[in-house]
Amino acid sequence: MILIISKSEMEDTTNQVMDWLDTFNGDYYRLNGEDFMNKADIINGQIQFESFNSEAITVIWNRRWSSRGLINFENEEYYDALGAKNSSTLLRSLRQENGILRSFLHSKLNSKVWTTRPEKTSANKIKNLEIAKSCNLSVPEYIITSNKYKLSQFAKKHERIICKPISETPFFSSSIENDIVETLILYTKSFTANQIEEEIEDTFFKSLFQQQIIKEFEIRVFYLNDTCYSMAIFSQNDKQTQVDFRNYNDAKPNRTVPFILPKEVEENVKKFCRKAEYNIGSLDLIKSTDGKYYFLEINPVGQFGMVSYPCNYNLEKKLAKYLIDENKKVK
Amino acid sequence: MNKSNYIRLFANCIPVKGAKNVIVCDIQRSTYFEIDMVLHDILVAHSNKTIEEIIEFYGKEYEDEILNQLDQLQKEELVHLTTENHLFPKLDLTWETPSVITNMIIEYGDYFQEKETEIVNDLIKLGVQYLELRFYVDVSNETLQNILQSIQKTKIVGIYLVLQNFPYEDIDKFLIENQRVMSILLSNATDAEDERYKDYNKISVVKHKIVNNKNCGIICQNSFQVNLDLFTESQQFNSCLNKKLSIIENGDIKNCPSIPEALGNIKETTLTEIFDSKEEDVNKYWNITKDQIEVCKDCEFRYICTDCRAFRESDNIYSKPLKCNYNPYNGKWEDNLRGSK
Ligand code: SF4
Ligand code: SF4
């Protein structure tokens, strides 16, 4: 049986893959993180979940975990009752409880085929840059520091540098008015050496800085089972998206077209995925104006709808087929 | 413009050549542009030449004009320059769906109440994604709510309603609670209703009364849709009737409500049964593409225009849609729409 680990809301991609699994008469079960937390019981080492028997599972599409946070932050009673300090303790404690349960689920399924192994769902960007280098992929030069002097030295070597989060991009929210909540996203920011001299404190929280690559276009690659499905994103024409393509321009969306990686780059990308142990993943690359292809990062549980639809790759079907084939192989 | 580069249309800007005119369908930004024949040849027939080689082919005296035109296209973001021509493939135009039936039209009738459960189960089995629900009589709010409730568990992602009356006080609440309702057509509308709904982009109103399915099939410039789904589906299939099934007011099951042939009646059979036993009749029109239809096959709009087989110019199954007054041979829209109403 194929196990899909996903979340209950806002998951069109999961639904579309399931539609294809239905068409192929696939034997699958969808487990939403919410349901595991709310409905499953663990009795004497066995996970009791409707018809769920971990023995029958062969392959796992590790997609998402839960749509809901552990605490409903809109419900202020939590803060009032416990005070701000205790509410963070409560949250930490609930996280730990949840973490143990999840890791028990993972250990039960440890020997199965995973699209993304549990310990691989959040990528270590720095490790991955090093693995990429060892696979002959070009990566931008970088420094991780909390020291202004060292940063300045680094910045002087390069025309512009960028700063981006080392782990995943956080989403903040702030209430503007009573009911309206605004989401704030940290986008990648670009600096010159002068700006660093003028605008930055002497010390700061340790951060990742990279040489800014001047791009001809960006490339998003969806890697699935040793095949690369690539898309070129022409974001360079548009001031609003020059640094970070997620800073979408809706009125005139960036051109997104199918792309074929040069043979050698493609081989290196595959080598990287094998070495870093990803069966699927969404990779960001840049084709620079000086003609080189740079690896930026991989998102192990990345969205592929945004590559699949514009390029008409039908990746939802291809993933379904992959899961079906893996299921047969093991059985 | 660096003349040693190749110039390429973006893969989602696809030229379509008609008898007289050429358009570029921008399926990413949902619009189309007319371009002239020479430019079309430059972009299509000479796509494996660098700009330099193109100029050489046409002659130095045309250099300024060619560069000018290409520059224009680049400003419109229809083309890009590249040295790596071979790394930018054409868009694959295969159309695929996991559904047996993608579109369903249901005209509400006496049969419905009794057959509702059976129909809903078949909607699931057939994987229906879009449902058009037509009412030719007034509907109560319980009836509508019940239907919307019972199709919750199907795979339907979009619902179109054709109504004679809108049975809810609070339209905003209705639209929020029923996210899958993509559009509502209110027939027989009063001036007050027209006024009330004019700011809703999901709601359109018509003053006349829609009492049957004779209104369908009108083709005009406003009905063109430039998108990947229609563009790809119409390469191999009929752009209106492929994977469509309908139940009309009296329970007859048809490919589309306006087509004369009935495949059976819902009171005596089920949708899945019809599909399994009469597949050949069900899909009689499914594979008729615009490239096979008289006149349409010479029309530059053929992949952005939905076809109509129910109202045609003649008995010939491949004849042009009756309610289209475009002539691709002279590029003109005639004034009078033939055969409508
Ligand atoms: S074939 Fe014609 S009448 Fe039938 S649904 Fe299509 S456009 Fe309407
Ligand atoms: S001639 Fe055919 S393809 Fe062209 S607009 Fe009319 S119906 Fe559509």
XYZ file of C-alpha atoms and ligand atoms in Angstrom:
688
model
C 0.000 0.000 0.000
C 1.070 3.564 -0.753
C 0.938 5.905 2.222
C 0.474 9.609 1.589
C 1.393 11.787 4.537
C -0.222 15.164 4.006
C -2.374 17.818 5.608
C -6.105 18.345 5.475
C -6.399 21.804 3.966
C -5.065 23.678 0.957
C -3.568 20.641 -0.670
C -4.687 20.603 -4.297
C -1.514 18.807 -5.290
C -2.255 15.865 -3.004
C -5.802 15.674 -4.393
C -4.584 15.723 -7.978
C -2.073 12.934 -7.400
C -4.841 10.930 -5.703
C -7.092 11.402 -8.742
C -4.408 9.776 -10.862
C -3.884 7.016 -8.308
C -7.634 6.323 -8.580
C -7.358 6.132 -12.356
C -4.545 3.587 -12.044
C -6.501 1.658 -9.377
C -3.741 2.414 -6.915
C -3.881 1.031 -3.412
C -3.231 4.047 -1.194
C -4.078 5.622 2.119
C -3.907 9.294 2.981
C -2.828 10.208 6.468
C -3.203 13.849 7.410
C -1.037 14.992 10.303
C -4.110 16.382 12.050
C -5.771 12.985 12.012
C -2.716 11.257 13.380
C -2.693 13.645 16.321
C -6.434 13.554 16.919
C -7.632 10.127 15.920
C -4.818 7.581 16.036
C -4.044 5.653 19.215
C -0.862 3.844 20.037
C -1.500 0.641 21.951
C 1.372 -1.608 22.994
C 3.583 -0.405 20.192
C 0.945 -0.739 17.457
C -0.512 2.296 15.730
C -4.252 1.947 15.527
C -5.582 4.006 12.702
C -8.810 2.928 11.005
C -7.632 0.275 8.555
C -4.037 1.395 8.893
C -1.521 -1.356 9.373
C 2.056 -0.275 9.019
C 3.056 -3.732 7.729
C 1.080 -3.303 4.516
C 2.822 -0.067 3.611
C 5.521 -0.207 0.973
C 6.175 3.339 -0.185
C 5.551 6.696 1.444
C 4.961 10.023 -0.239
C 6.048 12.379 2.499
C 4.314 15.544 1.505
C 3.159 17.672 4.432
C 2.176 17.164 8.027
C -0.559 19.433 9.315
C -2.540 22.525 8.395
C -3.070 23.494 11.987
C -0.641 24.726 14.601
C -0.537 23.003 17.969
C -2.008 26.026 19.655
C -4.697 28.183 18.220
C -3.023 31.542 18.571
C -6.232 33.356 17.852
C -7.561 31.996 21.085
C -6.020 34.438 23.542
C -7.208 32.524 26.577
C -3.988 30.570 26.365
C -1.923 33.663 26.951
C -4.178 35.113 29.564
C -4.258 31.989 31.650
C -0.559 31.283 31.505
C 1.147 34.593 30.846
C 3.381 35.193 27.862
C 6.386 33.385 29.305
C 4.493 30.228 30.200
C 2.726 30.099 26.890
C 6.054 29.671 25.172
C 6.886 26.886 27.642
C 3.534 25.275 26.870
C 4.162 25.512 23.166
C 7.603 23.983 23.552
C 6.222 21.154 25.629
C 3.436 20.400 23.113
C 6.007 20.469 20.342
C 8.098 17.913 22.174
C 5.097 15.637 22.764
C 4.178 15.902 19.121
C 7.780 15.364 18.037
C 8.079 12.114 20.000
C 4.840 10.756 18.519
C 5.886 11.655 15.033
C 9.285 10.117 15.423
C 7.621 6.927 16.694
C 5.539 6.844 13.510
C 8.700 7.380 11.495
C 10.603 4.620 13.284
C 7.710 2.210 12.647
C 8.025 3.031 8.943
C 11.775 3.310 8.862
C 12.413 0.419 6.469
C 9.942 1.617 3.812
C 10.708 3.536 0.625
C 10.279 7.268 1.256
C 10.072 10.016 -1.371
C 11.720 12.198 1.256
C 13.102 10.588 4.374
C 11.712 12.224 7.559
C 15.086 13.564 8.644
C 15.461 15.128 5.202
C 12.267 17.169 5.079
C 13.960 20.344 6.190
C 17.087 20.857 4.174
C 20.390 21.906 5.672
C 21.314 24.633 3.206
C 24.954 24.800 4.190
C 25.517 21.047 4.011
C 23.747 20.974 0.674
C 25.941 23.746 -0.746
C 28.962 21.654 0.169
C 27.500 18.483 -1.352
C 26.632 20.444 -4.498
C 30.221 21.676 -4.771
C 31.502 18.138 -4.447
C 29.233 17.200 -7.387
C 30.865 19.845 -9.594
C 27.951 22.265 -9.394
C 28.902 25.933 -9.134
C 27.618 27.616 -5.994
C 27.789 31.317 -5.097
C 30.472 32.209 -2.567
C 29.071 32.684 0.908
C 29.938 33.691 4.446
C 28.078 33.041 7.670
C 29.042 35.602 10.233
C 27.843 37.965 12.931
C 30.698 40.383 12.446
C 30.466 43.557 10.398
C 34.161 43.796 9.584
C 34.292 40.321 8.104
C 31.092 40.959 6.220
C 32.494 44.185 4.774
C 35.591 42.398 3.582
C 33.394 39.795 1.913
C 31.138 42.414 0.369
C 34.056 44.316 -1.121
C 35.073 41.259 -3.072
C 31.677 41.094 -4.753
C 29.624 43.713 -6.481
C 26.507 42.958 -4.489
C 25.695 40.434 -1.810
C 22.421 39.009 -0.580
C 21.232 37.908 2.816
C 18.847 35.015 3.275
C 17.645 32.725 6.052
C 19.804 29.663 6.764
C 16.794 27.480 7.434
C 13.297 27.867 6.044
C 11.756 31.232 5.283
C 9.597 32.261 8.228
C 6.130 33.714 7.811
C 5.148 36.383 10.284
C 1.701 37.759 10.731
C 0.529 40.978 12.217
C -2.979 42.187 12.875
C -3.502 45.472 11.129
C -7.027 45.965 12.248
C -9.324 43.869 14.376
C -10.023 41.107 11.907
C -7.463 41.682 9.222
C -4.268 39.725 9.507
C -1.391 40.520 7.240
C 1.316 37.985 6.434
C 4.863 39.236 6.368
C 7.406 37.200 4.478
C 11.159 37.611 4.626
C 12.318 38.027 1.075
C 15.911 37.794 0.010
C 17.520 41.216 0.287
C 20.385 42.630 -1.756
C 23.179 44.974 -0.513
C 26.235 46.794 -1.815
C 29.444 47.115 0.235
C 28.593 50.767 0.892
C 25.184 49.942 2.256
C 26.784 47.525 4.669
C 29.168 50.234 5.879
C 26.350 52.662 6.433
C 23.336 50.656 7.493
C 24.553 47.751 9.578
C 25.422 47.472 13.275
C 28.830 46.216 14.366
C 27.495 42.846 15.412
C 24.250 41.126 14.505
C 22.591 37.738 14.658
C 24.666 35.210 12.741
C 23.424 35.276 9.161
C 24.083 33.807 5.738
C 25.402 36.154 3.045
C 25.984 35.143 -0.530
C 27.591 36.713 -3.542
C 24.720 37.959 -5.711
C 24.698 36.258 -9.083
C 23.511 38.459 -11.920
C 21.054 36.254 -13.661
C 19.994 35.766 -17.210
C 17.116 33.663 -15.883
C 16.251 31.395 -12.972
C 15.668 27.682 -13.233
C 13.368 25.550 -11.143
C 14.002 21.822 -11.434
C 11.646 19.197 -10.161
C 13.656 16.044 -9.613
C 11.708 12.803 -9.583
C 13.201 9.348 -9.650
C 16.398 10.277 -11.478
C 14.713 12.558 -13.999
C 14.878 16.359 -14.119
C 11.868 18.425 -15.163
C 13.088 21.968 -15.590
C 11.528 25.358 -16.090
C 13.180 28.672 -16.928
C 11.830 31.734 -15.145
C 12.517 35.050 -16.803
C 12.452 37.338 -13.813
C 15.264 39.623 -14.838
C 13.173 42.068 -16.892
C 11.037 42.930 -13.985
C 12.375 45.226 -11.250
C 9.965 43.814 -8.720
C 11.341 40.262 -8.960
C 15.015 40.741 -9.724
C 16.325 39.493 -6.431
C 13.719 37.033 -5.298
C 11.318 35.404 -7.673
C 8.748 34.778 -4.929
C 8.138 38.498 -4.870
C 5.537 37.863 -7.541
C 4.287 40.389 -9.968
C 0.709 39.382 -10.622
C -0.185 41.867 -13.299
C 2.457 40.607 -15.694
C 3.649 37.276 -14.382
C 7.238 36.307 -15.167
C 7.590 34.139 -18.213
C 7.849 30.495 -17.205
C 8.767 28.047 -19.966
C 10.015 24.477 -20.254
C 13.776 24.184 -20.238
C 16.347 21.451 -20.804
C 19.418 21.587 -18.573
C 22.718 21.215 -20.411
C 23.733 17.552 -20.212
C 26.624 18.095 -17.843
C 24.639 20.260 -15.417
C 21.824 17.728 -15.448
C 24.213 14.891 -14.614
C 25.613 16.921 -11.726
C 22.136 17.727 -10.425
C 21.273 14.024 -10.435
C 24.548 13.203 -8.737
C 23.706 15.764 -6.074
C 20.241 14.323 -5.431
C 21.587 10.809 -5.134
C 24.402 11.861 -2.852
C 22.171 14.001 -0.647
C 19.574 11.176 -0.659
C 16.551 12.847 -2.178
C 14.155 10.818 -4.335
C 12.144 13.924 -5.102
C 12.869 17.590 -4.628
C 12.517 21.034 -6.074
C 15.837 22.712 -6.884
C 16.634 26.357 -7.551
C 19.374 27.205 -10.022
C 20.490 30.372 -11.763
C 21.866 30.809 -15.238
C 24.154 33.799 -14.807
C 24.891 36.455 -17.391
C 28.432 35.119 -17.573
C 27.027 31.819 -18.857
C 27.464 29.676 -15.735
C 24.829 27.571 -13.992
C 24.727 28.050 -10.223
C 23.045 25.781 -7.701
C 21.228 27.741 -4.993
C 19.236 25.301 -2.895
C 16.875 22.352 -2.818
C 13.456 22.288 -1.262
C 12.841 18.630 -0.400
C 9.050 18.861 -0.163
C 8.773 21.624 -2.701
C 5.670 22.462 -4.643
C 5.772 21.037 -8.106
C 2.450 22.404 -9.336
C 4.216 25.619 -10.234
C 6.506 23.702 -12.615
C 4.014 21.090 -13.720
C 1.236 23.349 -14.971
C 3.105 26.046 -16.928
C 5.305 23.460 -18.664
C 2.482 20.942 -19.091
C 4.683 18.221 -17.599
C 1.797 16.533 -15.799
C 4.014 15.750 -12.835
C 0.994 14.762 -10.753
C 0.508 11.797 -13.069
C 4.217 11.016 -13.160
C 4.450 11.008 -9.389
C 1.372 8.760 -9.145
C 2.976 6.382 -11.634
C 6.205 6.405 -9.652
C 4.375 5.536 -6.425
C 2.475 2.721 -8.160
C 5.690 1.298 -9.615
C 7.534 1.456 -6.300
C 4.603 -0.247 -4.609
C 4.738 -3.090 -7.146
C 8.511 -3.427 -6.838
C 8.392 -3.978 -3.100
C 5.380 -6.278 -3.198
C 19.860 43.552 -29.789
C 22.724 41.088 -30.049
C 22.514 39.768 -33.602
C 24.471 36.607 -32.954
C 21.609 35.413 -30.743
C 18.591 33.381 -31.675
C 15.194 34.895 -31.194
C 12.509 32.655 -29.781
C 8.882 33.041 -28.951
C 8.369 32.063 -25.314
C 7.060 28.486 -25.358
C 3.694 29.645 -24.049
C 3.263 32.224 -26.826
C 2.115 30.037 -29.674
C 1.478 31.279 -33.209
C -1.651 30.016 -34.977
C -1.972 30.645 -38.679
C -5.307 31.185 -40.382
C -6.191 31.616 -44.054
C -5.521 35.338 -43.888
C -4.296 36.253 -40.426
C -1.880 34.949 -37.822
C -2.294 35.362 -34.107
C 0.058 34.589 -31.259
C -1.838 32.975 -28.396
C -0.260 34.031 -25.115
C -1.590 31.221 -23.000
C 0.264 32.312 -19.905
C -1.188 35.824 -19.813
C -4.517 34.852 -21.411
C -4.478 37.134 -24.398
C -3.653 37.081 -28.111
C -1.920 39.362 -30.580
C -2.159 39.608 -34.324
C 1.169 39.531 -36.163
C 1.890 39.761 -39.885
C 2.765 36.798 -42.108
C 6.405 37.769 -42.639
C 7.021 38.053 -38.940
C 5.345 34.692 -38.485
C 7.792 33.141 -40.955
C 10.738 34.761 -39.226
C 9.677 33.288 -35.904
C 8.565 29.879 -37.122
C 10.220 28.917 -40.402
C 13.523 30.581 -39.518
C 13.570 29.733 -35.825
C 16.869 27.913 -36.166
C 18.641 30.944 -37.617
C 20.407 33.645 -35.650
C 19.156 37.196 -36.105
C 22.157 37.831 -38.317
C 21.266 34.900 -40.547
C 17.655 36.005 -40.744
C 18.704 39.463 -41.928
C 20.991 37.871 -44.465
C 18.125 35.738 -45.742
C 15.784 38.682 -46.308
C 18.483 41.130 -47.448
C 20.344 43.959 -45.713
C 17.801 46.512 -46.916
C 15.228 45.026 -44.528
C 17.517 45.026 -41.484
C 16.023 48.076 -39.784
C 12.496 46.920 -40.321
C 13.200 43.414 -39.027
C 15.071 44.673 -35.968
C 12.310 47.119 -35.286
C 9.632 44.463 -35.317
C 11.650 42.074 -33.170
C 12.345 44.850 -30.738
C 8.629 45.468 -30.482
C 7.980 41.803 -29.711
C 10.676 41.828 -27.075
C 9.121 44.853 -25.393
C 5.793 43.021 -25.332
C 7.656 40.101 -23.726
C 6.588 37.647 -26.415
C 10.124 36.672 -27.387
C 13.473 36.199 -25.717
C 17.022 36.111 -27.008
C 19.272 33.169 -26.372
C 22.503 31.584 -27.490
C 21.232 28.168 -26.407
C 18.355 27.638 -28.774
C 18.284 23.872 -28.229
C 17.678 24.198 -24.475
C 14.257 25.797 -24.964
C 11.842 23.118 -26.186
C 8.327 23.735 -27.455
C 5.495 23.272 -25.014
C 4.197 19.710 -25.019
C 0.581 20.057 -26.174
C -0.674 16.719 -24.857
C -3.912 17.018 -22.914
C -4.614 14.452 -20.215
C -7.072 14.052 -17.413
C -7.649 11.434 -14.734
C -11.427 11.859 -15.167
C -13.727 9.714 -17.302
C -16.087 12.660 -17.568
C -14.746 16.139 -16.842
C -17.864 18.237 -17.432
C -21.427 17.528 -16.515
C -24.508 19.602 -17.283
C -27.587 18.867 -15.230
C -30.914 20.480 -16.008
C -33.008 20.218 -12.890
C -36.231 18.270 -13.471
C -38.863 16.034 -11.886
C -36.506 13.064 -12.011
C -33.954 14.671 -9.744
C -35.133 14.091 -6.184
C -35.540 10.362 -6.616
C -32.271 9.890 -8.480
C -30.091 12.305 -6.554
C -28.022 9.771 -4.556
C -27.401 7.626 -7.597
C -26.331 10.630 -9.671
C -23.975 11.914 -6.987
C -22.328 8.488 -6.684
C -21.811 8.421 -10.424
C -20.341 11.926 -10.378
C -17.713 10.540 -8.007
C -17.107 7.372 -10.015
C -16.711 9.286 -13.265
C -14.406 11.833 -11.619
C -16.480 14.826 -12.754
C -14.652 18.126 -12.117
C -17.031 20.790 -13.392
C -20.774 20.891 -13.012
C -23.225 23.211 -14.662
C -26.535 23.137 -12.855
C -29.430 24.699 -14.755
C -32.811 25.591 -13.341
C -35.571 26.625 -15.743
C -38.023 27.133 -12.876
C -37.701 28.929 -9.531
C -35.740 27.037 -6.923
C -36.126 27.117 -3.145
C -33.176 27.674 -0.901
C -33.481 24.200 0.715
C -33.382 22.453 -2.646
C -30.312 24.341 -3.800
C -28.580 23.957 -0.455
C -29.259 20.209 -0.406
C -27.791 19.717 -3.828
C -24.694 21.753 -3.023
C -24.365 19.821 0.210
C -24.614 16.424 -1.430
C -21.967 17.188 -4.059
C -19.487 18.190 -1.340
C -17.995 14.726 -1.392
C -17.444 14.622 -5.166
C -14.298 15.772 -6.970
C -16.112 18.759 -8.419
C -13.942 21.864 -8.224
C -16.160 24.296 -10.121
C -19.913 24.798 -10.179
C -21.825 27.026 -12.603
C -25.385 27.882 -11.775
C -28.105 29.016 -14.154
C -30.990 30.322 -12.066
C -34.375 31.960 -12.545
C -34.337 33.348 -9.015
C -31.702 33.758 -6.394
C -33.153 32.206 -3.231
C -30.733 33.754 -0.708
C -30.849 37.075 1.067
C -27.154 37.274 1.772
C -25.228 36.754 -1.430
C -21.800 37.371 0.150
C -22.418 34.702 2.744
C -23.560 32.294 0.047
C -20.413 32.819 -2.022
C -18.107 32.444 0.976
C -19.825 29.268 2.149
C -19.857 27.816 -1.351
C -16.358 28.471 -2.635
C -16.764 26.017 -5.469
C -19.471 28.122 -7.084
C -17.479 29.857 -9.805
C -20.254 31.701 -11.547
C -23.966 32.313 -11.478
C -26.118 33.329 -14.403
C -29.376 34.863 -13.265
C -32.048 34.770 -15.960
C -35.227 36.818 -16.113
C -33.625 39.470 -13.903
C -35.375 42.647 -12.813
C -33.727 46.071 -12.950
C -33.306 45.965 -9.182
C -31.455 42.660 -9.389
C -29.309 43.956 -12.200
C -28.335 46.861 -9.956
C -27.765 44.706 -6.866
C -25.392 42.232 -8.520
C -23.490 44.481 -10.886
C -20.344 44.603 -8.727
C -20.016 40.841 -8.364
C -17.685 39.342 -10.917
C -19.081 35.865 -10.298
C -22.643 36.898 -11.085
C -24.029 37.886 -14.450
C -27.646 38.712 -15.138
C -29.761 38.611 -18.267
C -33.126 40.320 -18.571
C -34.712 37.734 -20.852
C -35.918 34.403 -19.619
C -33.782 31.368 -20.349
C -36.327 28.578 -20.568
C -34.439 25.954 -22.522
C -31.090 25.065 -23.989
C -31.529 26.846 -27.339
C -29.368 29.782 -26.203
C -26.171 27.827 -26.247
C -23.478 27.788 -28.889
C -23.041 31.474 -29.675
C -19.491 32.228 -30.778
C -18.088 35.743 -30.696
C -14.823 37.427 -29.805
C -15.904 37.737 -26.180
C -16.296 33.996 -25.869
C -12.680 33.259 -26.746
C -10.566 31.918 -23.927
C -6.805 31.799 -24.154
C -5.609 29.162 -21.728
C -3.527 26.026 -21.577
C -6.427 23.642 -20.986
C -8.538 24.715 -23.928
C -5.549 25.138 -26.204
C -4.209 21.654 -25.524
C -7.551 19.855 -25.334
C -8.616 21.274 -28.690
C -5.503 19.870 -30.405
C -6.855 16.341 -30.127
C -10.433 16.605 -28.946
C -13.623 18.551 -29.375
C -13.310 21.727 -27.379
C -16.904 21.661 -26.175
C -18.109 18.079 -26.130
C -15.092 16.026 -25.097
C -15.746 14.147 -21.857
C -19.026 15.985 -21.374
C -22.290 14.393 -20.328
C -25.691 15.946 -19.636
C -29.031 15.136 -18.115
C -31.821 17.288 -19.506
C -35.048 18.380 -17.834
C -37.016 15.255 -18.829
C -34.238 12.921 -17.675
C -32.762 12.183 -21.100
C -29.023 11.619 -21.020
C -27.117 13.306 -23.818
C -23.623 14.440 -24.677
C -24.894 18.033 -24.519
C -28.441 19.196 -23.790
C -28.943 20.744 -27.212
C -27.907 17.723 -29.232
C -30.893 15.749 -30.554
C -29.691 12.182 -29.895
C -30.526 10.840 -26.438
C -28.411 8.013 -25.058
C -31.016 6.830 -22.582
C -33.140 8.180 -19.750
C -31.972 8.529 -16.173
C -35.275 7.060 -14.943
C -34.349 3.767 -16.570
C -30.578 3.666 -16.406
C -27.556 5.293 -14.772
C -24.741 7.480 -16.047
C -22.079 4.820 -15.527
C -24.221 2.184 -17.216
C -24.668 4.422 -20.248
C -20.980 5.082 -20.352
C -20.041 1.419 -20.117
C -22.640 0.049 -22.544
C -22.755 2.788 -25.149
C -19.283 4.258 -25.058
C -19.230 4.607 -28.818
C -22.408 6.698 -28.914
C -21.343 8.710 -25.891
C -18.115 9.791 -27.523
C -19.409 10.240 -31.061
C -18.382 13.914 -31.100
C -15.465 13.801 -28.676
C -12.696 13.405 -31.212
C -13.886 15.952 -33.755
C -11.225 18.627 -33.644
C -11.295 22.127 -35.062
C -8.688 21.001 -37.570
C -11.317 18.746 -39.145
C -14.177 21.217 -39.209
C -14.973 23.153 -42.365
C -13.911 26.798 -42.229
C -12.696 26.506 -38.619
C -9.698 24.559 -39.854
C -8.595 27.720 -41.684
C -9.325 30.022 -38.777
C -6.613 31.502 -36.572
C -8.940 31.341 -33.540
C -9.430 27.575 -33.707
C -7.652 26.737 -30.443
C -9.143 29.520 -28.344
C -12.699 29.155 -29.596
C -15.026 26.525 -28.140
C -16.742 24.482 -30.770
C -20.445 23.754 -31.141
C -21.743 20.596 -32.801
C -25.388 20.968 -31.770
C -26.039 24.050 -33.901
C -24.197 23.651 -37.196
C -24.492 25.033 -40.702
C -25.598 21.739 -42.219
C -26.263 18.062 -41.554
C -22.616 17.380 -42.251
C -21.138 16.509 -38.893
C -17.993 18.473 -39.832
C -19.763 21.692 -40.848
C -19.027 25.045 -39.266
C -20.822 26.141 -36.068
C -24.019 27.924 -37.063
C -23.811 30.763 -34.581
C -20.402 32.067 -35.612
C -20.225 34.915 -38.082
C -16.482 35.110 -38.533
C -14.977 34.617 -41.958
C -11.298 33.625 -41.689
C -10.809 34.053 -45.441
C -11.284 37.810 -45.309
C -10.721 38.264 -41.565
C -14.107 39.941 -41.044
C -16.968 39.481 -38.600
C -20.288 39.744 -40.442
C -22.939 41.957 -38.917
C -25.809 39.582 -38.616
C -25.567 36.551 -36.494
C -27.219 33.752 -38.385
C -29.572 31.340 -36.752
C -29.540 32.776 -33.254
C -32.643 32.886 -31.066
S -22.233 21.701 -28.422
Fe -23.117 23.724 -28.697
S -25.068 23.626 -27.677
Fe -23.887 21.892 -26.950
S -22.947 22.640 -25.066
Fe -21.499 22.962 -26.745
S -21.871 25.043 -27.401
Fe -23.652 24.422 -26.195
S -14.635 30.107 -37.781
Fe -14.679 28.415 -36.346
S -12.818 28.642 -35.140
Fe -13.153 30.583 -36.199
S -14.259 31.828 -34.735
Fe -15.799 30.800 -36.029
S -16.298 28.920 -34.917
Fe -14.415 29.716 -34.024
